[in-house]
Short mmCIF file of C-alpha atoms in Angstrom, two decimals:
data_model
loop_
_atom_site.label_atom_id
_atom_site.label_comp_id
_atom_site.label_asym_id
_atom_site.label_seq_id
_atom_site.Cartn_x
_atom_site.Cartn_y
_atom_site.Cartn_z
CA MET A 279 102.65 118.31 115.50
CA SER A 280 102.20 114.65 114.77
CA ASN A 281 104.13 111.61 115.88
CA ILE A 282 105.61 109.22 113.37
CA GLY A 283 107.33 106.43 115.19
CA THR A 284 109.48 108.09 117.82
CA GLU A 285 110.24 111.21 115.81
CA LYS A 286 108.39 114.47 116.03
CA ILE A 287 107.81 116.20 112.73
CA ASN A 288 106.87 119.74 112.00
CA SER A 289 103.85 120.81 109.98
CA SER A 290 105.77 121.34 106.73
CA GLN A 291 107.26 117.83 106.96
CA LYS A 292 103.80 116.42 107.62
CA ARG A 293 102.40 118.33 104.64
CA GLU A 294 105.14 116.91 102.39
CA LEU A 295 104.45 113.37 103.63
CA ILE A 296 100.73 113.81 103.05
CA GLU A 297 101.27 115.18 99.52
CA LYS A 298 103.61 112.27 98.74
CA THR A 299 101.07 109.79 100.12
CA ILE A 300 98.20 111.27 98.11
CA ARG A 301 100.26 111.23 94.91
CA LYS A 302 101.30 107.64 95.55
CA TYR A 303 97.86 106.27 96.45
CA SER A 304 95.40 108.52 94.58
CA ASP A 305 94.99 105.99 91.76
CA LEU A 306 94.30 103.17 94.25
CA ILE A 307 91.76 105.31 96.12
CA PHE A 308 90.05 106.52 92.94
CA ARG A 309 89.83 103.08 91.34
CA THR A 310 88.57 101.49 94.56
CA ALA A 311 85.88 104.16 94.83
CA PHE A 312 84.99 103.89 91.14
CA GLN A 313 84.74 100.11 91.34
CA ASN A 314 82.48 100.51 94.33
CA LEU A 315 80.25 103.34 93.09
CA LYS A 316 80.39 102.88 89.30
CA ASN A 317 80.48 106.64 88.90
CA ARG A 318 83.51 108.75 87.99
CA HIS A 319 82.26 111.93 89.64
CA ASP A 320 81.44 110.19 92.92
CA ALA A 321 84.84 108.47 92.84
CA GLU A 322 86.53 111.86 92.43
CA ASP A 323 84.53 113.18 95.40
CA ILE A 324 85.57 110.18 97.48
CA LEU A 325 89.23 110.73 96.55
CA GLN A 326 88.91 114.29 97.80
CA GLU A 327 87.16 113.20 101.02
CA VAL A 328 89.79 110.54 101.73
CA SER A 329 92.53 113.11 101.15
CA ILE A 330 90.86 115.44 103.65
CA ALA A 331 90.51 112.58 106.13
CA LEU A 332 94.23 111.87 105.76
CA VAL A 333 95.08 115.50 106.49
CA LYS A 334 92.89 115.48 109.60
CA SER A 335 94.07 112.08 110.85
CA ASN A 336 97.10 110.98 112.80
CA ALA A 337 97.71 108.01 110.53
CA PRO A 338 101.36 106.91 110.61
CA LEU A 339 102.56 108.34 107.32
CA ILE A 340 105.72 106.25 107.01
CA ASP A 341 104.19 102.82 107.65
CA ASP A 342 103.30 101.97 104.03
CA SER A 343 101.52 98.70 104.79
CA TYR A 344 99.28 100.22 107.45
CA LEU A 345 98.70 103.39 105.47
CA ARG A 346 97.61 101.53 102.32
CA SER A 347 95.09 99.48 104.31
CA TRP A 348 93.91 102.57 106.19
CA LEU A 349 93.32 104.47 102.95
CA VAL A 350 91.32 101.63 101.39
CA THR A 351 89.28 101.19 104.58
CA VAL A 352 88.46 104.91 104.67
CA THR A 353 87.64 104.81 100.93
CA LEU A 354 85.20 101.92 101.37
CA ASN A 355 83.58 103.60 104.38
CA LYS A 356 83.16 106.86 102.47
CA CYS A 357 81.63 104.92 99.54
CA ARG A 358 79.22 103.18 101.91
CA ASP A 359 78.26 106.53 103.45
CA LEU A 360 77.65 108.04 100.02
CA ARG A 361 75.45 105.13 98.93
CA ARG A 362 73.41 105.47 102.11
CA SER A 363 72.89 109.19 101.68
CA GLN A 364 69.95 110.51 99.75
CA LYS A 365 72.10 113.23 98.21
CA ARG A 366 73.08 111.19 95.16
CA ARG A 367 71.25 113.04 92.41
CA ASP A 368 73.27 112.93 89.25
CA CYS A 369 74.27 109.57 87.89
CA VAL A 370 76.54 109.01 84.94
CA PRO A 371 75.61 106.05 82.76
CA LEU A 372 77.96 103.12 83.14
CA GLU A 373 78.97 103.38 79.49
CA ASP A 374 80.38 106.87 80.13
CA CYS A 375 82.72 105.50 82.79
CA LEU A 376 84.14 102.50 81.00
CA GLU A 377 86.97 104.49 79.43
CA LEU A 378 88.74 104.08 82.80
CA GLU A 379 89.31 100.41 82.13
CA ALA A 380 91.53 98.88 79.50
CA GLU A 381 89.57 97.31 76.69
CA ASP A 382 90.54 93.77 77.68
CA THR A 383 89.32 94.23 81.29
CA ARG A 384 86.14 96.15 80.45
CA ALA A 385 83.99 93.03 80.03
CA VAL A 386 85.24 91.54 83.28
CA MET A 387 84.55 94.81 85.12
CA GLU A 388 81.01 94.89 83.75
CA GLU A 389 80.48 91.36 85.03
CA LEU A 390 82.14 92.20 88.33
CA TRP A 391 79.64 95.05 88.82
CA LEU A 392 76.83 92.49 88.66
CA LEU A 393 78.04 90.95 91.91
CA PRO A 394 76.73 92.05 95.31
CA GLU A 395 78.93 94.68 96.96
CA LYS A 396 80.62 92.39 99.48
CA TYR A 397 81.66 89.95 96.72
CA ARG A 398 82.72 92.71 94.34
CA THR A 399 84.80 94.47 96.99
CA VAL A 400 86.72 91.36 98.06
CA ILE A 401 87.51 90.33 94.48
CA TYR A 402 88.57 93.86 93.57
CA LEU A 403 90.83 94.25 96.60
CA HIS A 404 92.44 90.85 96.03
CA TYR A 405 92.93 90.80 92.26
CA TYR A 406 93.09 94.46 91.25
CA CYS A 407 94.73 95.99 94.33
CA GLY A 408 96.86 93.00 95.31
CA PHE A 409 95.82 92.77 98.96
CA LYS A 410 96.36 89.49 100.79
CA ILE A 411 93.41 87.80 102.49
CA TYR A 412 94.53 88.86 105.98
CA GLU A 413 94.80 92.50 104.77
CA ILE A 414 91.33 92.37 103.21
CA ALA A 415 90.02 90.89 106.47
CA GLN A 416 91.36 93.91 108.35
CA ILE A 417 89.89 96.33 105.81
CA ILE A 418 86.39 94.84 105.84
CA GLY A 419 86.44 93.97 109.54
CA LYS A 420 86.06 90.20 109.15
CA ASN A 421 87.98 87.15 110.26
CA PRO A 422 90.57 85.97 107.68
CA ASN A 423 88.79 82.60 107.35
CA THR A 424 85.49 84.37 106.71
CA THR A 425 87.20 86.61 104.18
CA ALA A 426 88.67 83.58 102.39
CA SER A 427 85.17 82.06 102.24
CA ILE A 428 83.73 85.28 100.83
CA LEU A 429 86.50 85.35 98.22
CA ARG A 430 85.77 81.74 97.27
CA ARG A 431 82.02 82.46 96.98
CA SER A 432 82.83 85.61 95.00
CA ARG A 433 84.93 83.66 92.51
CA ASN A 434 82.17 81.08 92.10
CA ALA A 435 79.54 83.77 91.59
CA LEU A 436 81.71 85.59 89.04
CA ARG A 437 82.41 82.31 87.24
CA LYS A 438 78.66 81.67 87.07
CA ILE A 439 78.04 85.15 85.65
CA ILE A 440 80.69 84.64 82.99
CA GLU A 441 79.34 81.20 82.06
CA GLN A 442 75.74 82.48 81.89
CA GLY A 443 76.72 85.45 79.79
CA GLY A 444 76.26 88.32 82.22
CA SER A 445 73.48 87.73 84.73
CA TYR A 446 73.74 87.18 88.48
CA GLY A 447 71.47 84.89 90.42
#
């Protein structure tokens, strides 16, 4: 049994809420993982791992705002764990993954991937996922003012990449 607010729910109700949540947020989780890892297969693995984490957790399934942030935080943590592990053997070339993006955003995504992870993540969460600065701050564990500064530096770095024709630094 799990608590949601003040109500107790049974296991079949919890299962239904989890299935609904996964259907609703699977695209957000997958795209966040893909943006972070640049690999479709790894992003699919992360989606599966986040889904398992949701099943095992006691996350409040009816608080949409909290749940969305929780899912993105777990996704980013799982991505970080995967990058740290030495188990990443098979890599798919970036060109094989670009079919996920619409043609008009493909060039911007390629340039976005040139940014360091902390810049890329903040820009992606803000512009592609629609998170507010205070929500991003919670997700990445930073102060909102620090997050706003990172977003500003990220924009400047991306602008520089675009102006220089695709090179960071």
